[in-house]
Amino acid sequence: MSEVRKAVIIGGGPAGLAAALRLHKHNNITCVIYELRDQPTTLGGAVGIMPNGLRLLDRLGVYDELCARGYGGGMLTMHSAAGDVVGAQDFVGWARSETGYGYLRIKRVDLVDVLLEAVRREGIEIRFGVRVTGIEGGVVSTESGDEEADLVLGCDGIHSFVRKAVVDPGFVGVYSGIAGSFSIVPSSRLPAQSTDLMTGLHGMMTEEGMFMVNPCTANKDEVMWGFSREVQLPESGKDGRDGWEETRKAEVEGFREYLLKVLAKATGEWGSVVKDLVCNTSSINFYPVYRLPLGGRWYKGRCLLLGDAAHAMSPHAGQGTSMALEDVFLLSRLLEDSSRPLSQVFTKFDEIRRPRVDEIYMQAVKNGAARKKTGPWGLWMKELGFGMLVNVSSALGLDKRGYGQKHLVYDIDEVEL
């Protein structure tokens, strides 16, 4: 089916696990996954997966297992800083009617666990605690020896070793200007009526940034909240890392009090919900949002970058996981033609994926602008703008014609090769 018989995949996150599953089952390619960590990661909060990604997870055979763990509410309700509802809409309603798939918010650890179990059921080898020290042609060197492959996939995220060592050494991530804080809170710590009010994804606009709330388990027994805002890039340390550590410490120690001040104007039922969430938070994770600039190389020799290793973007379009899945399925399709040299596979991959990635990347940048700090008048304009958008869309029937959702029905398996 393909001249590629063996692939070494660097990175055991969602992109790497999905790539191994698809290439093993569909292309009959022997896959070996190298993961730097000693065991599956428990890092990360909860990710949102849109219809275009859920459809591909179904084709991988893991959709039902994921739905049993994640929360599927697709209603977006936006609240003002005072807690009032500015507007609400089913942000995947039209896409759901077109594809049969909606929206899923799931803890990253659960996503990885389901994919990992599927990989193990297929007998795919995954080696934890492996540090790659070099790549030459198709030979991957580690501290324990060398392994040769027809294809090397860099699925190792924004700080990709494969990109730095082989594909595009000078291409590095840049800070987006937005940083986020998040936590996952057990619903048992909250008043019973609080989770009843959580009908999907909730947002609250404030002068400082955006506060978001979303259940992340099927029975809503855990709720993720996040707050994203403008934060200046620290000056100390290489790449600002030392400065970020200082900022992170300050965030953990004083963030609860700061956030309660930001939410002080929130009243009514929803005001009580967000304050209860913050007050019952025992730990807070702080992360600066980095992204790769547009452009850059995605392949060289036998190496190809997938997912964040190639095109890490801000999370504000909810498409990070789905973009990686689309990468995987396109590569799988291109490898079906055994007469196509690997160099042509990579060239065609780049030609097809680049416009789609650029489109979603810019959508994420646009959405991220809503997180920037503003004054009272700026906040009022944002609230007014969202309310008008929802009302006009409903009045003109735009929501029923796919306005703002066309990118969610995109099917990589239908793209002409």
CSV table of C-alpha atoms in Angstrom, one decimal:
chain,number,residue,atom,x,y,z
A,1,MET,CA,0.0,0.0,0.0
A,2,SER,CA,3.0,2.3,0.6
A,3,GLU,CA,6.7,2.3,0.2
A,4,VAL,CA,6.7,3.3,3.9
A,5,ARG,CA,6.8,0.1,6.0
A,6,LYS,CA,8.0,1.5,9.3
A,7,ALA,CA,7.5,4.8,11.1
A,8,VAL,CA,9.2,6.2,14.3
A,9,ILE,CA,6.9,8.7,15.9
A,10,ILE,CA,8.5,11.2,18.3
A,11,GLY,CA,5.9,12.2,21.0
A,12,GLY,CA,3.3,10.2,22.8
A,13,GLY,CA,0.6,12.9,23.1
A,14,PRO,CA,-2.7,13.0,21.1
A,15,ALA,CA,-1.0,13.7,17.8
A,16,GLY,CA,1.5,10.9,18.1
A,17,LEU,CA,-0.9,8.3,19.4
A,18,ALA,CA,-3.5,9.2,16.7
A,19,ALA,CA,-0.8,9.0,14.0
A,20,ALA,CA,0.3,5.5,15.2
A,21,LEU,CA,-3.3,4.3,15.3
A,22,ARG,CA,-4.2,5.5,11.8
A,23,LEU,CA,-1.0,4.5,10.0
A,24,HIS,CA,-1.1,1.0,11.7
A,25,LYS,CA,-4.7,0.2,11.0
A,26,HIS,CA,-5.2,1.9,7.6
A,27,ASN,CA,-1.8,1.8,6.0
A,28,ASN,CA,-0.4,-1.3,7.5
A,29,ILE,CA,2.7,0.6,8.7
A,30,THR,CA,4.6,-0.7,11.7
A,31,CYS,CA,4.8,2.2,14.2
A,32,VAL,CA,7.0,2.7,17.2
A,33,ILE,CA,6.3,5.7,19.5
A,34,TYR,CA,9.1,7.4,21.5
A,35,GLU,CA,7.9,9.4,24.5
A,36,LEU,CA,10.3,11.5,26.6
A,37,ARG,CA,8.3,11.1,29.8
A,38,ASP,CA,8.6,8.0,31.9
A,39,GLN,CA,4.8,7.5,31.9
A,40,PRO,CA,1.7,9.0,30.3
A,41,THR,CA,1.4,12.7,31.2
A,42,THR,CA,-1.1,14.0,33.7
A,43,LEU,CA,-0.4,17.6,32.7
A,44,GLY,CA,-2.9,19.9,31.1
A,45,GLY,CA,-6.5,20.9,31.8
A,46,ALA,CA,-9.3,20.1,29.4
A,47,VAL,CA,-9.4,20.4,25.7
A,48,GLY,CA,-12.3,21.2,23.4
A,49,ILE,CA,-12.8,19.2,20.3
A,50,MET,CA,-15.0,20.4,17.4
A,51,PRO,CA,-17.1,18.4,14.9
A,52,ASN,CA,-14.3,18.2,12.3
A,53,GLY,CA,-12.1,16.5,15.0
A,54,LEU,CA,-14.7,14.3,16.5
A,55,ARG,CA,-15.6,12.8,13.1
A,56,LEU,CA,-11.9,11.8,12.7
A,57,LEU,CA,-11.8,10.3,16.2
A,58,ASP,CA,-14.9,8.3,15.3
A,59,ARG,CA,-13.0,6.9,12.3
A,60,LEU,CA,-10.1,6.0,14.6
A,61,GLY,CA,-12.6,3.9,16.6
A,62,VAL,CA,-12.4,5.9,19.9
A,63,TYR,CA,-15.3,8.3,19.7
A,64,ASP,CA,-17.7,6.4,22.0
A,65,GLU,CA,-15.1,5.9,24.7
A,66,LEU,CA,-14.3,9.6,24.6
A,67,CYS,CA,-18.0,10.7,24.8
A,68,ALA,CA,-18.3,8.4,27.8
A,69,ARG,CA,-15.7,10.5,29.6
A,70,GLY,CA,-16.2,14.1,28.3
A,71,TYR,CA,-19.0,16.6,28.4
A,72,GLY,CA,-20.9,17.2,25.2
A,73,GLY,CA,-22.8,20.5,25.7
A,74,GLY,CA,-22.6,22.7,22.6
A,75,MET,CA,-24.3,25.9,23.9
A,76,LEU,CA,-22.2,29.0,24.3
A,77,THR,CA,-23.6,31.5,26.9
A,78,MET,CA,-21.9,34.8,27.2
A,79,HIS,CA,-22.3,36.8,30.4
A,80,SER,CA,-21.5,40.4,31.1
A,81,ALA,CA,-19.2,41.4,34.0
A,82,ALA,CA,-22.3,41.9,36.1
A,83,GLY,CA,-23.4,38.3,35.5
A,84,ASP,CA,-26.3,39.0,33.1
A,85,VAL,CA,-26.7,36.9,29.9
A,86,VAL,CA,-25.5,38.9,26.9
A,87,GLY,CA,-26.4,36.3,24.4
A,88,ALA,CA,-26.5,32.5,23.9
A,89,GLN,CA,-26.2,30.3,20.8
A,90,ASP,CA,-25.5,26.7,19.9
A,91,PHE,CA,-22.1,27.3,18.4
A,92,VAL,CA,-22.0,23.9,16.7
A,93,GLY,CA,-25.7,23.5,15.9
A,94,TRP,CA,-25.5,23.8,12.2
A,95,ALA,CA,-22.3,21.7,12.0
A,96,ARG,CA,-23.9,19.0,14.1
A,97,SER,CA,-26.9,18.8,11.7
A,98,GLU,CA,-24.5,18.5,8.8
A,99,THR,CA,-22.0,16.0,10.3
A,100,GLY,CA,-23.7,14.3,13.2
A,101,TYR,CA,-21.0,15.5,15.6
A,102,GLY,CA,-21.1,18.3,18.1
A,103,TYR,CA,-18.6,19.5,20.7
A,104,LEU,CA,-16.7,17.7,23.4
A,105,ARG,CA,-14.9,19.1,26.4
A,106,ILE,CA,-12.6,16.4,27.9
A,107,LYS,CA,-9.7,16.3,30.2
A,108,ARG,CA,-6.5,16.0,28.3
A,109,VAL,CA,-5.5,13.1,30.5
A,110,ASP,CA,-8.6,11.2,29.6
A,111,LEU,CA,-8.1,11.9,25.9
A,112,VAL,CA,-4.5,10.5,26.1
A,113,ASP,CA,-5.7,7.5,28.2
A,114,VAL,CA,-8.3,6.5,25.6
A,115,LEU,CA,-5.9,6.8,22.7
A,116,LEU,CA,-3.2,5.0,24.6
A,117,GLU,CA,-5.5,2.1,25.4
A,118,ALA,CA,-6.4,1.9,21.7
A,119,VAL,CA,-2.8,1.9,20.7
A,120,ARG,CA,-2.1,-0.9,23.2
A,121,ARG,CA,-5.0,-3.0,21.9
A,122,GLU,CA,-3.5,-2.8,18.4
A,123,GLY,CA,-0.2,-4.0,19.7
A,124,ILE,CA,1.6,-0.8,18.7
A,125,GLU,CA,4.9,-0.4,20.6
A,126,ILE,CA,5.3,2.8,22.8
A,127,ARG,CA,8.5,3.3,24.6
A,128,PHE,CA,8.4,5.7,27.6
A,129,GLY,CA,11.4,7.5,29.0
A,130,VAL,CA,13.2,7.6,25.7
A,131,ARG,CA,15.3,10.7,24.9
A,132,VAL,CA,16.1,11.2,21.2
A,133,THR,CA,19.6,12.5,20.8
A,134,GLY,CA,19.9,12.8,17.0
A,135,ILE,CA,18.2,12.1,13.7
A,136,GLU,CA,20.2,11.4,10.5
A,137,GLY,CA,18.2,10.4,7.4
A,138,GLY,CA,15.8,7.8,8.7
A,139,VAL,CA,18.1,6.7,11.6
A,140,VAL,CA,16.8,7.9,15.0
A,141,SER,CA,19.4,7.8,17.8
A,142,THR,CA,18.6,7.5,21.4
A,143,GLU,CA,20.7,7.0,24.6
A,144,SER,CA,20.1,3.2,24.2
A,145,GLY,CA,20.9,2.8,20.5
A,146,ASP,CA,19.8,3.6,16.9
A,147,GLU,CA,16.6,2.6,15.0
A,148,GLU,CA,16.0,3.0,11.3
A,149,ALA,CA,12.7,3.9,9.8
A,150,ASP,CA,11.2,4.9,6.4
A,151,LEU,CA,9.4,7.8,8.0
A,152,VAL,CA,10.1,9.9,11.1
A,153,LEU,CA,7.1,11.9,12.5
A,154,GLY,CA,7.7,14.9,14.8
A,155,CYS,CA,4.6,14.9,17.0
A,156,ASP,CA,6.5,16.5,19.9
A,157,GLY,CA,4.7,19.8,20.3
A,158,ILE,CA,5.7,23.4,20.0
A,159,HIS,CA,9.2,22.8,21.5
A,160,SER,CA,9.7,19.9,19.0
A,161,PHE,CA,13.2,18.3,19.0
A,162,VAL,CA,12.6,17.1,15.5
A,163,ARG,CA,12.0,20.6,14.3
A,164,LYS,CA,15.0,22.0,16.2
A,165,ALA,CA,17.4,19.2,15.2
A,166,VAL,CA,16.4,18.5,11.6
A,167,VAL,CA,13.5,20.3,9.9
A,168,ASP,CA,13.8,24.0,10.8
A,169,PRO,CA,16.3,24.7,13.6
A,170,GLY,CA,15.8,28.5,13.6
A,171,PHE,CA,12.0,28.4,13.7
A,172,VAL,CA,10.9,28.9,17.3
A,173,GLY,CA,7.7,29.8,19.2
A,174,VAL,CA,6.8,33.4,20.0
A,175,TYR,CA,4.7,34.7,22.9
A,176,SER,CA,1.2,35.7,21.9
A,177,GLY,CA,0.8,38.4,24.6
A,178,ILE,CA,-2.0,36.3,26.2
A,179,ALA,CA,-1.5,34.1,29.3
A,180,GLY,CA,-4.1,31.8,30.9
A,181,SER,CA,-4.8,30.4,34.4
A,182,PHE,CA,-7.0,27.4,34.9
A,183,SER,CA,-8.1,24.8,37.3
A,184,ILE,CA,-10.4,21.8,37.5
A,185,VAL,CA,-12.7,21.8,40.4
A,186,PRO,CA,-14.8,18.8,41.7
A,187,SER,CA,-18.5,19.6,41.6
A,188,SER,CA,-18.8,18.1,45.0
A,189,ARG,CA,-17.2,21.3,46.4
A,190,LEU,CA,-19.9,23.5,44.8
A,191,PRO,CA,-23.6,24.1,45.8
A,192,ALA,CA,-25.8,21.6,44.0
A,193,GLN,CA,-27.6,24.2,41.9
A,194,SER,CA,-24.3,25.5,40.5
A,195,THR,CA,-23.7,22.6,38.1
A,196,ASP,CA,-27.4,22.8,37.0
A,197,LEU,CA,-26.7,26.2,35.6
A,198,MET,CA,-23.8,25.0,33.5
A,199,THR,CA,-25.5,24.2,30.2
A,200,GLY,CA,-22.4,24.1,28.1
A,201,LEU,CA,-19.5,26.6,27.6
A,202,HIS,CA,-19.9,29.8,29.5
A,203,GLY,CA,-17.9,33.0,29.1
A,204,MET,CA,-17.8,36.2,31.1
A,205,MET,CA,-16.3,39.3,29.7
A,206,THR,CA,-14.3,41.5,32.1
A,207,GLU,CA,-12.1,44.6,31.8
A,208,GLU,CA,-9.1,42.4,32.6
A,209,GLY,CA,-9.8,39.4,30.3
A,210,MET,CA,-12.1,36.5,29.6
A,211,PHE,CA,-13.4,34.1,32.3
A,212,MET,CA,-14.6,30.7,30.9
A,213,VAL,CA,-16.4,27.8,32.6
A,214,ASN,CA,-17.1,24.4,31.1
A,215,PRO,CA,-17.9,20.9,32.7
A,216,CYS,CA,-15.3,18.5,31.5
A,217,THR,CA,-16.7,15.1,32.4
A,218,ALA,CA,-19.8,13.3,31.2
A,219,ASN,CA,-21.7,13.6,34.4
A,220,LYS,CA,-20.4,17.1,35.2
A,221,ASP,CA,-18.7,15.9,38.4
A,222,GLU,CA,-15.6,18.1,37.4
A,223,VAL,CA,-15.7,21.6,36.1
A,224,MET,CA,-12.8,23.5,34.4
A,225,TRP,CA,-12.6,27.2,34.7
A,226,GLY,CA,-10.0,29.4,32.9
A,227,PHE,CA,-9.1,33.0,32.8
A,228,SER,CA,-7.1,34.4,29.9
A,229,ARG,CA,-5.7,38.0,29.7
A,230,GLU,CA,-2.9,40.2,28.5
A,231,VAL,CA,0.3,39.6,30.5
A,232,GLN,CA,3.6,41.4,29.6
A,233,LEU,CA,6.5,39.1,28.6
A,234,PRO,CA,9.0,38.9,31.5
A,235,GLU,CA,12.4,40.2,30.7
A,236,SER,CA,14.6,38.0,32.9
A,237,GLY,CA,16.0,34.7,31.8
A,238,LYS,CA,16.5,33.1,28.4
A,239,ASP,CA,13.2,33.2,26.4
A,240,GLY,CA,11.7,34.7,29.5
A,241,ARG,CA,11.5,31.4,31.3
A,242,ASP,CA,12.9,32.6,34.6
A,243,GLY,CA,10.5,35.5,34.6
A,244,TRP,CA,7.6,33.1,33.9
A,245,GLU,CA,8.6,31.1,37.0
A,246,GLU,CA,8.4,34.2,39.1
A,247,THR,CA,5.1,35.2,37.6
A,248,ARG,CA,3.7,31.7,38.1
A,249,LYS,CA,4.6,31.8,41.8
A,250,ALA,CA,2.9,35.2,42.2
A,251,GLU,CA,-0.1,33.8,40.3
A,252,VAL,CA,-0.6,30.8,42.6
A,253,GLU,CA,-0.1,32.8,45.8
A,254,GLY,CA,-2.4,35.8,45.0
A,255,PHE,CA,-4.5,34.9,42.1
A,256,ARG,CA,-7.7,33.9,44.0
A,257,GLU,CA,-7.9,37.3,45.6
A,258,TYR,CA,-7.1,39.1,42.3
A,259,LEU,CA,-9.8,37.1,40.4
A,260,LEU,CA,-12.4,37.7,43.1
A,261,LYS,CA,-11.8,41.5,42.6
A,262,VAL,CA,-12.2,41.1,38.9
A,263,LEU,CA,-15.5,39.3,39.4
A,264,ALA,CA,-16.7,41.6,42.2
A,265,LYS,CA,-19.4,43.1,40.0
A,266,ALA,CA,-20.9,39.8,39.1
A,267,THR,CA,-24.3,39.3,40.8
A,268,GLY,CA,-27.2,36.9,40.6
A,269,GLU,CA,-27.0,33.2,40.1
A,270,TRP,CA,-24.1,33.2,37.7
A,271,GLY,CA,-22.2,35.6,39.8
A,272,SER,CA,-22.5,33.1,42.7
A,273,VAL,CA,-21.4,30.3,40.4
A,274,VAL,CA,-18.1,31.9,39.3
A,275,LYS,CA,-17.3,33.1,42.8
A,276,ASP,CA,-18.0,29.6,44.3
A,277,LEU,CA,-15.7,28.1,41.6
A,278,VAL,CA,-12.8,30.5,42.5
A,279,CYS,CA,-13.3,30.1,46.3
A,280,ASN,CA,-13.3,26.3,46.1
A,281,THR,CA,-10.1,26.2,43.9
A,282,SER,CA,-7.2,24.5,45.7
A,283,SER,CA,-4.6,24.8,42.9
A,284,ILE,CA,-4.1,27.1,39.9
A,285,ASN,CA,-2.1,26.4,36.7
A,286,PHE,CA,-0.6,29.3,34.9
A,287,TYR,CA,0.6,29.1,31.3
A,288,PRO,CA,1.8,31.7,28.8
A,289,VAL,CA,0.3,31.1,25.3
A,290,TYR,CA,3.1,30.6,22.8
A,291,ARG,CA,2.6,29.9,19.1
A,292,LEU,CA,4.7,29.3,16.0
A,293,PRO,CA,4.7,32.1,13.5
A,294,LEU,CA,3.0,31.4,10.1
A,295,GLY,CA,5.4,29.9,7.6
A,296,GLY,CA,8.4,27.7,8.4
A,297,ARG,CA,9.3,24.3,7.1
A,298,TRP,CA,7.3,21.2,7.9
A,299,TYR,CA,9.5,18.5,6.4
A,300,LYS,CA,13.0,17.6,5.5
A,301,GLY,CA,14.4,14.3,4.3
A,302,ARG,CA,12.3,11.5,5.9
A,303,CYS,CA,11.0,13.8,8.7
A,304,LEU,CA,7.6,15.4,8.8
A,305,LEU,CA,6.1,17.6,11.5
A,306,LEU,CA,2.5,17.1,12.6
A,307,GLY,CA,0.2,19.1,14.9
A,308,ASP,CA,1.8,21.7,17.2
A,309,ALA,CA,5.3,20.7,16.2
A,310,ALA,CA,4.4,22.2,12.7
A,311,HIS,CA,1.8,24.9,13.4
A,312,ALA,CA,1.2,25.5,17.1
A,313,MET,CA,-1.5,28.2,17.4
A,314,SER,CA,-3.3,30.0,20.1
A,315,PRO,CA,-6.1,27.8,21.7
A,316,HIS,CA,-8.8,30.4,21.1
A,317,ALA,CA,-10.3,28.6,18.1
A,318,GLY,CA,-10.6,25.3,19.9
A,319,GLN,CA,-8.9,23.5,17.0
A,320,GLY,CA,-5.5,22.4,18.3
A,321,THR,CA,-6.4,18.7,18.6
A,322,SER,CA,-8.5,18.7,15.4
A,323,MET,CA,-5.7,20.3,13.4
A,324,ALA,CA,-3.4,17.5,14.4
A,325,LEU,CA,-6.0,14.9,13.5
A,326,GLU,CA,-6.5,16.4,10.1
A,327,ASP,CA,-2.7,16.3,9.6
A,328,VAL,CA,-2.7,12.6,10.5
A,329,PHE,CA,-5.6,11.6,8.1
A,330,LEU,CA,-4.2,13.6,5.2
A,331,LEU,CA,-0.8,11.9,5.6
A,332,SER,CA,-2.5,8.5,5.7
A,333,ARG,CA,-4.4,9.2,2.5
A,334,LEU,CA,-1.3,10.4,0.7
A,335,LEU,CA,0.6,7.2,1.7
A,336,GLU,CA,-2.0,5.0,0.1
A,337,ASP,CA,-0.3,5.5,-3.3
A,338,SER,CA,2.8,3.4,-3.1
A,339,SER,CA,4.1,4.9,-6.3
A,340,ARG,CA,4.3,8.3,-4.8
A,341,PRO,CA,7.8,9.1,-3.4
A,342,LEU,CA,8.0,10.3,0.1
A,343,SER,CA,9.3,13.7,-1.1
A,344,GLN,CA,6.1,14.1,-3.2
A,345,VAL,CA,3.9,13.0,-0.3
A,346,PHE,CA,5.4,15.8,1.8
A,347,THR,CA,5.1,18.4,-0.9
A,348,LYS,CA,1.5,17.6,-1.5
A,349,PHE,CA,0.8,17.5,2.3
A,350,ASP,CA,2.2,21.0,2.6
A,351,GLU,CA,0.3,22.3,-0.4
A,352,ILE,CA,-3.1,21.0,0.9
A,353,ARG,CA,-2.6,21.8,4.6
A,354,ARG,CA,-1.0,25.2,4.5
A,355,PRO,CA,-4.2,27.3,3.5
A,356,ARG,CA,-6.4,25.4,6.0
A,357,VAL,CA,-3.9,25.9,8.9
A,358,ASP,CA,-3.4,29.6,8.1
A,359,GLU,CA,-7.2,30.1,8.1
A,360,ILE,CA,-7.7,28.5,11.5
A,361,TYR,CA,-4.5,30.2,12.9
A,362,MET,CA,-5.9,33.7,12.0
A,363,GLN,CA,-9.3,32.8,13.5
A,364,ALA,CA,-7.5,31.9,16.8
A,365,VAL,CA,-5.6,35.2,16.7
A,366,LYS,CA,-8.9,37.1,16.1
A,367,ASN,CA,-10.7,35.3,18.9
A,368,GLY,CA,-7.7,36.0,21.2
A,369,ALA,CA,-8.2,39.7,20.9
A,370,ALA,CA,-11.3,39.5,23.1
A,371,ARG,CA,-9.0,38.6,26.0
A,372,LYS,CA,-7.1,41.8,25.8
A,373,LYS,CA,-7.4,44.4,28.6
A,374,THR,CA,-9.9,47.2,28.1
A,375,GLY,CA,-11.7,49.9,29.9
A,376,PRO,CA,-15.4,50.3,30.9
A,377,TRP,CA,-16.3,51.6,27.4
A,378,GLY,CA,-14.4,49.0,25.6
A,379,LEU,CA,-16.0,46.3,27.7
A,380,TRP,CA,-19.4,47.7,27.0
A,381,MET,CA,-18.7,47.6,23.3
A,382,LYS,CA,-17.6,44.0,23.5
A,383,GLU,CA,-20.7,43.0,25.3
A,384,LEU,CA,-22.9,45.0,22.9
A,385,GLY,CA,-21.2,43.5,19.9
A,386,PHE,CA,-21.6,39.9,21.0
A,387,GLY,CA,-25.3,40.5,21.8
A,388,MET,CA,-26.0,42.1,18.5
A,389,LEU,CA,-24.1,39.3,16.6
A,390,VAL,CA,-26.2,36.6,18.3
A,391,ASN,CA,-29.5,38.5,17.8
A,392,VAL,CA,-28.9,39.5,14.2
A,393,SER,CA,-27.7,35.9,13.4
A,394,SER,CA,-30.9,34.5,14.8
A,395,ALA,CA,-33.2,37.1,13.3
A,396,LEU,CA,-31.8,36.6,9.8
A,397,GLY,CA,-31.5,32.8,10.2
A,398,LEU,CA,-27.7,33.0,9.6
A,399,ASP,CA,-27.1,30.4,12.4
A,400,LYS,CA,-29.2,28.0,10.5
A,401,ARG,CA,-27.2,28.5,7.3
A,402,GLY,CA,-23.9,27.8,8.9
A,403,TYR,CA,-22.6,31.3,9.5
A,404,GLY,CA,-19.4,31.1,11.4
A,405,GLN,CA,-19.5,27.2,11.3
A,406,LYS,CA,-18.4,26.3,7.8
A,407,HIS,CA,-14.9,25.5,8.9
A,408,LEU,CA,-16.4,22.9,11.4
A,409,VAL,CA,-17.8,20.6,8.6
A,410,TYR,CA,-14.5,20.5,6.8
A,411,ASP,CA,-13.6,16.8,6.0
A,412,ILE,CA,-10.0,16.1,5.2
A,413,ASP,CA,-10.9,12.8,3.7
A,414,GLU,CA,-13.0,14.6,1.0
A,415,VAL,CA,-10.2,17.0,-0.1
A,416,GLU,CA,-9.0,16.3,-3.6
A,417,LEU,CA,-5.4,15.0,-3.7
